[in-house]
Each structure stands twice: as structure tokens, then as C-alpha cells.
PDB file of N, CA and C in Angstrom:
ATOM      1  N   UNK A   1      19.744   3.991 -34.879  1.00 64.00           N
ATOM      2  CA  UNK A   1      19.878   4.577 -33.558  1.00 64.00           C
ATOM      3  C   UNK A   1      18.614   4.254 -32.743  1.00 64.00           C
ATOM      4  N   UNK A   2      18.795   3.855 -31.516  1.00 77.00           N
ATOM      5  CA  UNK A   2      17.649   3.539 -30.673  1.00 77.00           C
ATOM      6  C   UNK A   2      17.350   4.683 -29.712  1.00 77.00           C
ATOM      7  N   UNK A   3      16.172   4.619 -29.159  1.00 90.00           N
ATOM      8  CA  UNK A   3      15.708   5.610 -28.198  1.00 90.00           C
ATOM      9  C   UNK A   3      15.000   4.860 -27.076  1.00 90.00           C
ATOM     10  N   UNK A   4      14.647   5.554 -26.037  1.00 95.00           N
ATOM     11  CA  UNK A   4      13.861   4.933 -24.970  1.00 95.00           C
ATOM     12  C   UNK A   4      12.425   5.459 -24.992  1.00 95.00           C
ATOM     13  N   UNK A   5      12.115   6.295 -25.959  1.00 95.00           N
ATOM     14  CA  UNK A   5      10.782   6.915 -26.083  1.00 95.00           C
ATOM     15  C   UNK A   5       9.915   6.071 -27.020  1.00 95.00           C
ATOM     16  N   UNK A   6       8.684   5.828 -26.581  1.00 95.00           N
ATOM     17  CA  UNK A   6       7.707   5.150 -27.428  1.00 95.00           C
ATOM     18  C   UNK A   6       6.430   5.993 -27.469  1.00 95.00           C
ATOM     19  N   UNK A   7       5.591   5.714 -28.445  1.00 95.00           N
ATOM     20  CA  UNK A   7       4.311   6.400 -28.595  1.00 95.00           C
ATOM     21  C   UNK A   7       3.236   5.323 -28.642  1.00 95.00           C
ATOM     22  N   UNK A   8       2.264   5.444 -27.769  1.00 95.00           N
ATOM     23  CA  UNK A   8       1.194   4.454 -27.692  1.00 95.00           C
ATOM     24  C   UNK A   8      -0.127   5.154 -27.410  1.00 95.00           C
ATOM     25  N   UNK A   9      -1.203   4.465 -27.759  1.00 95.00           N
ATOM     26  CA  UNK A   9      -2.552   4.966 -27.494  1.00 95.00           C
ATOM     27  C   UNK A   9      -2.870   4.760 -26.019  1.00 95.00           C
ATOM     28  N   UNK A  10      -3.448   5.777 -25.405  1.00 95.00           N
ATOM     29  CA  UNK A  10      -3.910   5.685 -24.017  1.00 95.00           C
ATOM     30  C   UNK A  10      -5.226   6.434 -23.924  1.00 95.00           C
ATOM     31  N   UNK A  11      -6.301   5.711 -23.810  1.00 91.00           N
ATOM     32  CA  UNK A  11      -7.612   6.293 -23.566  1.00 91.00           C
ATOM     33  C   UNK A  11      -8.252   7.027 -24.714  1.00 91.00           C
ATOM     34  N   UNK A  12      -7.721   8.188 -25.052  1.00 91.00           N
ATOM     35  CA  UNK A  12      -8.353   9.026 -26.062  1.00 91.00           C
ATOM     36  C   UNK A  12      -7.412   9.500 -27.161  1.00 91.00           C
ATOM     37  N   UNK A  13      -6.126   9.171 -27.044  1.00 94.00           N
ATOM     38  CA  UNK A  13      -5.160   9.732 -27.975  1.00 94.00           C
ATOM     39  C   UNK A  13      -3.846   8.960 -27.900  1.00 94.00           C
ATOM     40  N   UNK A  14      -2.941   9.273 -28.799  1.00 95.00           N
ATOM     41  CA  UNK A  14      -1.577   8.742 -28.736  1.00 95.00           C
ATOM     42  C   UNK A  14      -0.758   9.675 -27.857  1.00 95.00           C
ATOM     43  N   UNK A  15       0.056   9.069 -26.999  1.00 97.00           N
ATOM     44  CA  UNK A  15       0.916   9.829 -26.099  1.00 97.00           C
ATOM     45  C   UNK A  15       2.331   9.281 -26.181  1.00 97.00           C
ATOM     46  N   UNK A  16       3.285  10.130 -25.814  1.00 96.00           N
ATOM     47  CA  UNK A  16       4.687   9.722 -25.729  1.00 96.00           C
ATOM     48  C   UNK A  16       4.979   9.254 -24.308  1.00 96.00           C
ATOM     49  N   UNK A  17       5.816   8.212 -24.212  1.00 97.00           N
ATOM     50  CA  UNK A  17       6.227   7.639 -22.933  1.00 97.00           C
ATOM     51  C   UNK A  17       7.738   7.469 -22.966  1.00 97.00           C
ATOM     52  N   UNK A  18       8.420   7.917 -21.932  1.00 97.00           N
ATOM     53  CA  UNK A  18       9.870   7.737 -21.825  1.00 97.00           C
ATOM     54  C   UNK A  18      10.238   7.648 -20.344  1.00 97.00           C
ATOM     55  N   UNK A  19      10.450   6.444 -19.881  1.00 97.00           N
ATOM     56  CA  UNK A  19      10.740   6.227 -18.471  1.00 97.00           C
ATOM     57  C   UNK A  19      12.195   6.528 -18.118  1.00 97.00           C
ATOM     58  N   UNK A  20      13.107   6.415 -19.079  1.00 96.00           N
ATOM     59  CA  UNK A  20      14.539   6.536 -18.782  1.00 96.00           C
ATOM     60  C   UNK A  20      14.896   7.788 -17.965  1.00 96.00           C
ATOM     61  N   UNK A  21      14.371   8.980 -18.299  1.00 96.00           N
ATOM     62  CA  UNK A  21      14.737  10.154 -17.497  1.00 96.00           C
ATOM     63  C   UNK A  21      14.130  10.148 -16.093  1.00 96.00           C
ATOM     64  N   UNK A  22      13.216   9.235 -15.840  1.00 97.00           N
ATOM     65  CA  UNK A  22      12.504   9.211 -14.560  1.00 97.00           C
ATOM     66  C   UNK A  22      12.749   7.930 -13.761  1.00 97.00           C
ATOM     67  N   UNK A  23      13.783   7.174 -14.096  1.00 97.00           N
ATOM     68  CA  UNK A  23      14.049   5.915 -13.395  1.00 97.00           C
ATOM     69  C   UNK A  23      14.317   6.155 -11.908  1.00 97.00           C
ATOM     70  N   UNK A  24      15.157   7.108 -11.580  1.00 98.00           N
ATOM     71  CA  UNK A  24      15.490   7.342 -10.168  1.00 98.00           C
ATOM     72  C   UNK A  24      14.262   7.783  -9.371  1.00 98.00           C
ATOM     73  N   UNK A  25      13.460   8.743  -9.860  1.00 97.00           N
ATOM     74  CA  UNK A  25      12.246   9.070  -9.113  1.00 97.00           C
ATOM     75  C   UNK A  25      11.283   7.885  -8.967  1.00 97.00           C
ATOM     76  N   UNK A  26      11.188   7.040  -9.995  1.00 98.00           N
ATOM     77  CA  UNK A  26      10.340   5.843  -9.908  1.00 98.00           C
ATOM     78  C   UNK A  26      10.857   4.907  -8.825  1.00 98.00           C
ATOM     79  N   UNK A  27      12.172   4.684  -8.817  1.00 98.00           N
ATOM     80  CA  UNK A  27      12.759   3.824  -7.789  1.00 98.00           C
ATOM     81  C   UNK A  27      12.473   4.364  -6.388  1.00 98.00           C
ATOM     82  N   UNK A  28      12.606   5.661  -6.221  1.00 98.00           N
ATOM     83  CA  UNK A  28      12.337   6.267  -4.911  1.00 98.00           C
ATOM     84  C   UNK A  28      10.869   6.113  -4.534  1.00 98.00           C
ATOM     85  N   UNK A  29       9.980   6.331  -5.493  1.00 97.00           N
ATOM     86  CA  UNK A  29       8.538   6.257  -5.227  1.00 97.00           C
ATOM     87  C   UNK A  29       8.117   4.847  -4.810  1.00 97.00           C
ATOM     88  N   UNK A  30       8.665   3.825  -5.498  1.00 97.00           N
ATOM     89  CA  UNK A  30       8.286   2.442  -5.211  1.00 97.00           C
ATOM     90  C   UNK A  30       9.215   1.770  -4.208  1.00 97.00           C
ATOM     91  N   UNK A  31      10.293   2.449  -3.838  1.00 97.00           N
ATOM     92  CA  UNK A  31      11.283   1.919  -2.901  1.00 97.00           C
ATOM     93  C   UNK A  31      11.842   0.579  -3.384  1.00 97.00           C
ATOM     94  N   UNK A  32      12.085   0.505  -4.692  1.00 97.00           N
ATOM     95  CA  UNK A  32      12.650  -0.681  -5.349  1.00 97.00           C
ATOM     96  C   UNK A  32      13.593  -0.222  -6.449  1.00 97.00           C
ATOM     97  N   UNK A  33      14.574  -1.055  -6.771  1.00 97.00           N
ATOM     98  CA  UNK A  33      15.442  -0.776  -7.908  1.00 97.00           C
ATOM     99  C   UNK A  33      14.734  -1.107  -9.209  1.00 97.00           C
ATOM    100  N   UNK A  34      15.206  -0.530 -10.302  1.00 96.00           N
ATOM    101  CA  UNK A  34      14.572  -0.737 -11.605  1.00 96.00           C
ATOM    102  C   UNK A  34      14.589  -2.210 -12.007  1.00 96.00           C
ATOM    103  N   UNK A  35      15.628  -2.936 -11.649  1.00 96.00           N
ATOM    104  CA  UNK A  35      15.670  -4.364 -11.969  1.00 96.00           C
ATOM    105  C   UNK A  35      14.565  -5.137 -11.272  1.00 96.00           C
ATOM    106  N   UNK A  36      14.349  -4.828 -10.005  1.00 97.00           N
ATOM    107  CA  UNK A  36      13.284  -5.515  -9.261  1.00 97.00           C
ATOM    108  C   UNK A  36      11.907  -5.094  -9.764  1.00 97.00           C
ATOM    109  N   UNK A  37      11.753  -3.823 -10.107  1.00 97.00           N
ATOM    110  CA  UNK A  37      10.479  -3.352 -10.668  1.00 97.00           C
ATOM    111  C   UNK A  37      10.185  -4.110 -11.956  1.00 97.00           C
ATOM    112  N   UNK A  38      11.162  -4.160 -12.850  1.00 96.00           N
ATOM    113  CA  UNK A  38      10.975  -4.847 -14.129  1.00 96.00           C
ATOM    114  C   UNK A  38      10.680  -6.330 -13.918  1.00 96.00           C
ATOM    115  N   UNK A  39      11.409  -6.956 -13.018  1.00 96.00           N
ATOM    116  CA  UNK A  39      11.198  -8.381 -12.756  1.00 96.00           C
ATOM    117  C   UNK A  39       9.783  -8.640 -12.244  1.00 96.00           C
ATOM    118  N   UNK A  40       9.291  -7.792 -11.349  1.00 96.00           N
ATOM    119  CA  UNK A  40       7.940  -7.963 -10.822  1.00 96.00           C
ATOM    120  C   UNK A  40       6.899  -7.842 -11.926  1.00 96.00           C
ATOM    121  N   UNK A  41       7.066  -6.853 -12.794  1.00 96.00           N
ATOM    122  CA  UNK A  41       6.086  -6.629 -13.854  1.00 96.00           C
ATOM    123  C   UNK A  41       6.122  -7.763 -14.875  1.00 96.00           C
ATOM    124  N   UNK A  42       7.308  -8.140 -15.309  1.00 94.00           N
ATOM    125  CA  UNK A  42       7.437  -9.196 -16.316  1.00 94.00           C
ATOM    126  C   UNK A  42       6.946 -10.534 -15.786  1.00 94.00           C
ATOM    127  N   UNK A  43       7.212 -10.826 -14.513  1.00 95.00           N
ATOM    128  CA  UNK A  43       6.818 -12.117 -13.940  1.00 95.00           C
ATOM    129  C   UNK A  43       5.344 -12.181 -13.570  1.00 95.00           C
ATOM    130  N   UNK A  44       4.662 -11.023 -13.588  1.00 94.00           N
ATOM    131  CA  UNK A  44       3.259 -10.997 -13.195  1.00 94.00           C
ATOM    132  C   UNK A  44       3.058 -10.877 -11.696  1.00 94.00           C
ATOM    133  N   UNK A  45       4.130 -10.628 -10.955  1.00 96.00           N
ATOM    134  CA  UNK A  45       4.040 -10.499  -9.493  1.00 96.00           C
ATOM    135  C   UNK A  45       4.100  -9.038  -9.070  1.00 96.00           C
ATOM    136  N   UNK A  46       3.431  -8.201  -9.821  1.00 96.00           N
ATOM    137  CA  UNK A  46       3.442  -6.761  -9.598  1.00 96.00           C
ATOM    138  C   UNK A  46       2.273  -6.333  -8.711  1.00 96.00           C
ATOM    139  N   UNK A  47       2.412  -5.142  -8.192  1.00 96.00           N
ATOM    140  CA  UNK A  47       1.297  -4.458  -7.537  1.00 96.00           C
ATOM    141  C   UNK A  47       0.696  -3.527  -8.587  1.00 96.00           C
ATOM    142  N   UNK A  48      -0.584  -3.293  -8.535  1.00 96.00           N
ATOM    143  CA  UNK A  48      -1.214  -2.385  -9.498  1.00 96.00           C
ATOM    144  C   UNK A  48      -0.537  -1.012  -9.455  1.00 96.00           C
ATOM    145  N   UNK A  49      -0.137  -0.602  -8.272  1.00 96.00           N
ATOM    146  CA  UNK A  49       0.569   0.684  -8.119  1.00 96.00           C
ATOM    147  C   UNK A  49       1.843   0.723  -8.966  1.00 96.00           C
ATOM    148  N   UNK A  50       2.532  -0.428  -9.105  1.00 97.00           N
ATOM    149  CA  UNK A  50       3.729  -0.480  -9.945  1.00 97.00           C
ATOM    150  C   UNK A  50       3.394  -0.023 -11.359  1.00 97.00           C
ATOM    151  N   UNK A  51       2.306  -0.557 -11.904  1.00 97.00           N
ATOM    152  CA  UNK A  51       1.906  -0.234 -13.275  1.00 97.00           C
ATOM    153  C   UNK A  51       1.546   1.244 -13.393  1.00 97.00           C
ATOM    154  N   UNK A  52       0.766   1.736 -12.445  1.00 97.00           N
ATOM    155  CA  UNK A  52       0.353   3.141 -12.453  1.00 97.00           C
ATOM    156  C   UNK A  52       1.570   4.059 -12.442  1.00 97.00           C
ATOM    157  N   UNK A  53       2.517   3.777 -11.556  1.00 98.00           N
ATOM    158  CA  UNK A  53       3.685   4.666 -11.433  1.00 98.00           C
ATOM    159  C   UNK A  53       4.603   4.571 -12.644  1.00 98.00           C
ATOM    160  N   UNK A  54       4.753   3.393 -13.227  1.00 98.00           N
ATOM    161  CA  UNK A  54       5.561   3.260 -14.452  1.00 98.00           C
ATOM    162  C   UNK A  54       4.977   4.137 -15.550  1.00 98.00           C
ATOM    163  N   UNK A  55       3.684   4.043 -15.750  1.00 98.00           N
ATOM    164  CA  UNK A  55       3.032   4.810 -16.810  1.00 98.00           C
ATOM    165  C   UNK A  55       3.079   6.309 -16.503  1.00 98.00           C
ATOM    166  N   UNK A  56       2.791   6.684 -15.274  1.00 98.00           N
ATOM    167  CA  UNK A  56       2.797   8.105 -14.896  1.00 98.00           C
ATOM    168  C   UNK A  56       4.185   8.717 -15.068  1.00 98.00           C
ATOM    169  N   UNK A  57       5.213   8.037 -14.554  1.00 98.00           N
ATOM    170  CA  UNK A  57       6.567   8.577 -14.686  1.00 98.00           C
ATOM    171  C   UNK A  57       7.033   8.585 -16.140  1.00 98.00           C
ATOM    172  N   UNK A  58       6.592   7.619 -16.946  1.00 98.00           N
ATOM    173  CA  UNK A  58       6.966   7.606 -18.367  1.00 98.00           C
ATOM    174  C   UNK A  58       6.310   8.750 -19.127  1.00 98.00           C
ATOM    175  N   UNK A  59       5.078   9.092 -18.773  1.00 98.00           N
ATOM    176  CA  UNK A  59       4.444  10.269 -19.372  1.00 98.00           C
ATOM    177  C   UNK A  59       5.235  11.526 -19.030  1.00 98.00           C
ATOM    178  N   UNK A  60       5.605  11.670 -17.761  1.00 98.00           N
ATOM    179  CA  UNK A  60       6.377  12.826 -17.315  1.00 98.00           C
ATOM    180  C   UNK A  60       7.737  12.857 -18.016  1.00 98.00           C
ATOM    181  N   UNK A  61       8.390  11.704 -18.121  1.00 97.00           N
ATOM    182  CA  UNK A  61       9.694  11.630 -18.779  1.00 97.00           C
ATOM    183  C   UNK A  61       9.654  12.026 -20.240  1.00 97.00           C
ATOM    184  N   UNK A  62       8.481  11.889 -20.866  1.00 96.00           N
ATOM    185  CA  UNK A  62       8.329  12.260 -22.273  1.00 96.00           C
ATOM    186  C   UNK A  62       7.842  13.692 -22.445  1.00 96.00           C
ATOM    187  N   UNK A  63       7.656  14.414 -21.318  1.00 97.00           N
ATOM    188  CA  UNK A  63       7.315  15.824 -21.423  1.00 97.00           C
ATOM    189  C   UNK A  63       5.922  16.213 -20.986  1.00 97.00           C
ATOM    190  N   UNK A  64       5.098  15.264 -20.585  1.00 97.00           N
ATOM    191  CA  UNK A  64       3.773  15.595 -20.061  1.00 97.00           C
ATOM    192  C   UNK A  64       3.954  16.198 -18.668  1.00 97.00           C
ATOM    193  N   UNK A  65       3.216  17.232 -18.366  1.00 97.00           N
ATOM    194  CA  UNK A  65       3.332  17.838 -17.038  1.00 97.00           C
ATOM    195  C   UNK A  65       2.878  16.836 -15.980  1.00 97.00           C
ATOM    196  N   UNK A  66       3.428  16.921 -14.775  1.00 98.00           N
ATOM    197  CA  UNK A  66       2.992  16.008 -13.710  1.00 98.00           C
ATOM    198  C   UNK A  66       1.479  16.050 -13.464  1.00 98.00           C
ATOM    199  N   UNK A  67       0.895  17.231 -13.535  1.00 98.00           N
ATOM    200  CA  UNK A  67      -0.553  17.350 -13.323  1.00 98.00           C
ATOM    201  C   UNK A  67      -1.338  16.657 -14.438  1.00 98.00           C
ATOM    202  N   UNK A  68      -0.930  16.873 -15.684  1.00 97.00           N
ATOM    203  CA  UNK A  68      -1.611  16.225 -16.809  1.00 97.00           C
ATOM    204  C   UNK A  68      -1.435  14.703 -16.744  1.00 97.00           C
ATOM    205  N   UNK A  69      -0.226  14.243 -16.362  1.00 97.00           N
ATOM    206  CA  UNK A  69       0.015  12.798 -16.233  1.00 97.00           C
ATOM    207  C   UNK A  69      -0.891  12.201 -15.164  1.00 97.00           C
ATOM    208  N   UNK A  70      -1.016  12.882 -14.031  1.00 97.00           N
ATOM    209  CA  UNK A  70      -1.898  12.423 -12.961  1.00 97.00           C
ATOM    210  C   UNK A  70      -3.337  12.325 -13.452  1.00 97.00           C
ATOM    211  N   UNK A  71      -3.788  13.333 -14.194  1.00 97.00           N
ATOM    212  CA  UNK A  71      -5.146  13.320 -14.730  1.00 97.00           C
ATOM    213  C   UNK A  71      -5.360  12.178 -15.718  1.00 97.00           C
ATOM    214  N   UNK A  72      -4.396  11.936 -16.589  1.00 97.00           N
ATOM    215  CA  UNK A  72      -4.512  10.828 -17.544  1.00 97.00           C
ATOM    216  C   UNK A  72      -4.609   9.492 -16.813  1.00 97.00           C
ATOM    217  N   UNK A  73      -3.813   9.328 -15.776  1.00 97.00           N
ATOM    218  CA  UNK A  73      -3.862   8.095 -14.978  1.00 97.00           C
ATOM    219  C   UNK A  73      -5.234   7.941 -14.339  1.00 97.00           C
ATOM    220  N   UNK A  74      -5.744   9.001 -13.735  1.00 97.00           N
ATOM    221  CA  UNK A  74      -7.046   8.931 -13.071  1.00 97.00           C
ATOM    222  C   UNK A  74      -8.165   8.600 -14.049  1.00 97.00           C
ATOM    223  N   UNK A  75      -8.094   9.149 -15.254  1.00 96.00           N
ATOM    224  CA  UNK A  75      -9.161   8.954 -16.237  1.00 96.00           C
ATOM    225  C   UNK A  75      -9.044   7.607 -16.953  1.00 96.00           C
ATOM    226  N   UNK A  76      -7.827   7.228 -17.369  1.00 96.00           N
ATOM    227  CA  UNK A  76      -7.683   6.095 -18.279  1.00 96.00           C
ATOM    228  C   UNK A  76      -7.006   4.854 -17.704  1.00 96.00           C
ATOM    229  N   UNK A  77      -6.408   4.938 -16.523  1.00 95.00           N
ATOM    230  CA  UNK A  77      -5.702   3.783 -15.964  1.00 95.00           C
ATOM    231  C   UNK A  77      -6.381   3.262 -14.709  1.00 95.00           C
ATOM    232  N   UNK A  78      -6.691   4.153 -13.762  1.00 93.00           N
ATOM    233  CA  UNK A  78      -7.395   3.725 -12.556  1.00 93.00           C
ATOM    234  C   UNK A  78      -8.747   3.146 -12.956  1.00 93.00           C
ATOM    235  N   UNK A  79      -9.029   1.948 -12.524  1.00 91.00           N
ATOM    236  CA  UNK A  79     -10.306   1.318 -12.819  1.00 91.00           C
ATOM    237  C   UNK A  79     -10.383   0.650 -14.176  1.00 91.00           C
ATOM    238  N   UNK A  80      -9.325   0.747 -14.981  1.00 93.00           N
ATOM    239  CA  UNK A  80      -9.304   0.098 -16.293  1.00 93.00           C
ATOM    240  C   UNK A  80      -8.957  -1.381 -16.119  1.00 93.00           C
ATOM    241  N   UNK A  81      -9.295  -2.217 -17.087  1.00 94.00           N
ATOM    242  CA  UNK A  81      -8.862  -3.619 -17.014  1.00 94.00           C
ATOM    243  C   UNK A  81      -7.339  -3.698 -16.874  1.00 94.00           C
ATOM    244  N   UNK A  82      -6.878  -4.638 -16.101  1.00 96.00           N
ATOM    245  CA  UNK A  82      -5.446  -4.733 -15.784  1.00 96.00           C
ATOM    246  C   UNK A  82      -4.610  -5.156 -16.994  1.00 96.00           C
ATOM    247  N   UNK A  83      -5.107  -6.041 -17.833  1.00 96.00           N
ATOM    248  CA  UNK A  83      -4.301  -6.570 -18.935  1.00 96.00           C
ATOM    249  C   UNK A  83      -3.733  -5.489 -19.862  1.00 96.00           C
ATOM    250  N   UNK A  84      -4.539  -4.545 -20.382  1.00 96.00           N
ATOM    251  CA  UNK A  84      -3.934  -3.526 -21.251  1.00 96.00           C
ATOM    252  C   UNK A  84      -2.997  -2.574 -20.509  1.00 96.00           C
ATOM    253  N   UNK A  85      -3.275  -2.311 -19.245  1.00 96.00           N
ATOM    254  CA  UNK A  85      -2.394  -1.468 -18.436  1.00 96.00           C
ATOM    255  C   UNK A  85      -1.057  -2.178 -18.232  1.00 96.00           C
ATOM    256  N   UNK A  86      -1.114  -3.465 -17.948  1.00 97.00           N
ATOM    257  CA  UNK A  86       0.094  -4.281 -17.789  1.00 97.00           C
ATOM    258  C   UNK A  86       0.894  -4.311 -19.089  1.00 97.00           C
ATOM    259  N   UNK A  87       0.201  -4.475 -20.215  1.00 97.00           N
ATOM    260  CA  UNK A  87       0.886  -4.514 -21.510  1.00 97.00           C
ATOM    261  C   UNK A  87       1.619  -3.208 -21.786  1.00 97.00           C
ATOM    262  N   UNK A  88       0.985  -2.082 -21.498  1.00 97.00           N
ATOM    263  CA  UNK A  88       1.632  -0.784 -21.712  1.00 97.00           C
ATOM    264  C   UNK A  88       2.844  -0.627 -20.807  1.00 97.00           C
ATOM    265  N   UNK A  89       2.710  -0.976 -19.540  1.00 97.00           N
ATOM    266  CA  UNK A  89       3.850  -0.891 -18.621  1.00 97.00           C
ATOM    267  C   UNK A  89       4.998  -1.776 -19.103  1.00 97.00           C
ATOM    268  N   UNK A  90       4.679  -2.960 -19.610  1.00 96.00           N
ATOM    269  CA  UNK A  90       5.706  -3.853 -20.155  1.00 96.00           C
ATOM    270  C   UNK A  90       6.423  -3.219 -21.346  1.00 96.00           C
ATOM    271  N   UNK A  91       5.672  -2.593 -22.242  1.00 96.00           N
ATOM    272  CA  UNK A  91       6.286  -1.940 -23.402  1.00 96.00           C
ATOM    273  C   UNK A  91       7.196  -0.787 -22.972  1.00 96.00           C
ATOM    274  N   UNK A  92       6.752  -0.025 -21.990  1.00 97.00           N
ATOM    275  CA  UNK A  92       7.559   1.086 -21.476  1.00 97.00           C
ATOM    276  C   UNK A  92       8.861   0.559 -20.875  1.00 97.00           C
ATOM    277  N   UNK A  93       8.755  -0.487 -20.058  1.00 96.00           N
ATOM    278  CA  UNK A  93       9.956  -1.071 -19.445  1.00 96.00           C
ATOM    279  C   UNK A  93      10.890  -1.652 -20.503  1.00 96.00           C
ATOM    280  N   UNK A  94      10.334  -2.294 -21.510  1.00 95.00           N
ATOM    281  CA  UNK A  94      11.155  -2.870 -22.578  1.00 95.00           C
ATOM    282  C   UNK A  94      11.937  -1.783 -23.313  1.00 95.00           C
ATOM    283  N   UNK A  95      11.274  -0.662 -23.615  1.00 95.00           N
ATOM    284  CA  UNK A  95      11.968   0.444 -24.284  1.00 95.00           C
ATOM    285  C   UNK A  95      13.043   1.044 -23.388  1.00 95.00           C
ATOM    286  N   UNK A  96      12.776   1.079 -22.091  1.00 95.00           N
ATOM    287  CA  UNK A  96      13.760   1.602 -21.136  1.00 95.00           C
ATOM    288  C   UNK A  96      14.957   0.676 -21.049  1.00 95.00           C
ATOM    289  N   UNK A  97      14.695  -0.614 -21.054  1.00 93.00           N
ATOM    290  CA  UNK A  97      15.731  -1.618 -20.875  1.00 93.00           C
ATOM    291  C   UNK A  97      16.543  -1.836 -22.139  1.00 93.00           C
ATOM    292  N   UNK A  98      15.844  -2.060 -23.274  1.00 89.00           N
ATOM    293  CA  UNK A  98      16.500  -2.453 -24.522  1.00 89.00           C
ATOM    294  C   UNK A  98      16.562  -1.366 -25.578  1.00 89.00           C
ATOM    295  N   UNK A  99      15.783  -0.298 -25.387  1.00 86.00           N
ATOM    296  CA  UNK A  99      15.673   0.725 -26.414  1.00 86.00           C
ATOM    297  C   UNK A  99      14.589   0.361 -27.411  1.00 86.00           C
ATOM    298  N   UNK A 100      14.230   1.327 -28.228  1.00 82.00           N
ATOM    299  CA  UNK A 100      13.199   1.147 -29.248  1.00 82.00           C
ATOM    300  C   UNK A 100      13.620   1.937 -30.475  1.00 82.00           C
ATOM    301  N   UNK A 101      13.042   1.590 -31.602  1.00 81.00           N
ATOM    302  CA  UNK A 101      13.308   2.351 -32.816  1.00 81.00           C
ATOM    303  C   UNK A 101      12.612   3.703 -32.707  1.00 81.00           C
ATOM    304  N   UNK A 102      13.271   4.776 -33.126  1.00 76.00           N
ATOM    305  CA  UNK A 102      12.629   6.092 -33.064  1.00 76.00           C
ATOM    306  C   UNK A 102      11.333   6.123 -33.869  1.00 76.00           C
ATOM    307  N   UNK A 103      10.345   6.793 -33.343  1.00 70.00           N
ATOM    308  CA  UNK A 103       9.047   6.951 -34.001  1.00 70.00           C
ATOM    309  C   UNK A 103       8.792   8.438 -34.188  1.00 70.00           C
ATOM    310  N   UNK A 104       7.868   8.792 -35.080  1.00 65.00           N
ATOM    311  CA  UNK A 104       7.554  10.216 -35.236  1.00 65.00           C
ATOM    312  C   UNK A 104       7.004  10.794 -33.942  1.00 65.00           C
ATOM    313  N   UNK A 105       7.305  12.064 -33.680  1.00 62.00           N
ATOM    314  CA  UNK A 105       6.796  12.752 -32.493  1.00 62.00           C
ATOM    315  C   UNK A 105       5.282  12.807 -32.526  1.00 62.00           C
ATOM    316  N   UNK A 106       4.684  12.746 -31.362  1.00 57.00           N
ATOM    317  CA  UNK A 106       3.241  12.836 -31.216  1.00 57.00           C
ATOM    318  C   UNK A 106       2.911  14.213 -30.661  1.00 57.00           C
ATOM    319  N   UNK A 107       1.940  14.865 -31.233  1.00 55.00           N
ATOM    320  CA  UNK A 107       1.511  16.173 -30.745  1.00 55.00           C
ATOM    321  C   UNK A 107       0.123  16.062 -30.161  1.00 55.00           C
ATOM    322  N   UNK A 108       0.008  15.393 -29.033  1.00 54.00           N
ATOM    323  CA  UNK A 108      -1.288  15.241 -28.357  1.00 54.00           C
ATOM    324  C   UNK A 108      -1.553  16.451 -27.486  1.00 54.00           C
ATOM    325  N   UNK A 109      -2.789  16.703 -27.248  1.00 52.00           N
ATOM    326  CA  UNK A 109      -3.175  17.785 -26.316  1.00 52.00           C
ATOM    327  C   UNK A 109      -2.997  17.295 -24.907  1.00 52.00           C
ATOM    328  N   UNK A 110      -1.817  17.455 -24.359  1.00 47.00           N
ATOM    329  CA  UNK A 110      -1.496  16.919 -23.033  1.00 47.00           C
ATOM    330  C   UNK A 110      -1.778  17.931 -21.994  1.00 47.00           C
TER     331      UNK A 110
END
């Protein structure tokens, strides 16, 4: 059975990410459809804001409060090197698009 939730390290801990429940709010925020968002990120023709919003909405979709997600973005994504941020956004989109194998739940202090 596949899921759209993944667990990855971000800054100081492992966190859960699940964009699927937040696709519509992401589309509204970026004023783009999920297909165009994914195409921009995969092709490398993204805006940095695309990456930030993908990660932020995926944190929220996995149960992190909006305030905690905003704080994590400010601390660990804003000003970080683009390559690892891009890689994480790509993994989140891939799990949203194709699914991922279920992983054990993460109990981070979110």
C-alpha cells in the first residue's frame, strides 16, 4: 500500500511531509495548477517561493501547525542553499504524484 506521506530530515530533526491534503491551497497560493508547479520544479525553472510553499504546505498537510511550519521555513529553508531545498521539494512532489512506501511515524517536537 502506498501513501503520500514521507519523513525527511529538515534542519534539526526528522519531520513528516504530506502535500496531498494541501494541493488546492498550494495551487491557490501560487496561482498555478499542481501539474505546472511540478513541471517547474522538476525542470529547474522554479521560483524559490515555489520550493518554500511546497515544503510549508507539506508540513501542514502532515499535521504540523501553520505557525510551526512557518517557523521551520524561516529557520531552516529561508537563506539555506537551494540544492537541498530543491531536493526536498522534489521528493515531496514525487510522493504526492506517485505515492511512497509507508514509513514509521515521526514524533518530532513540532
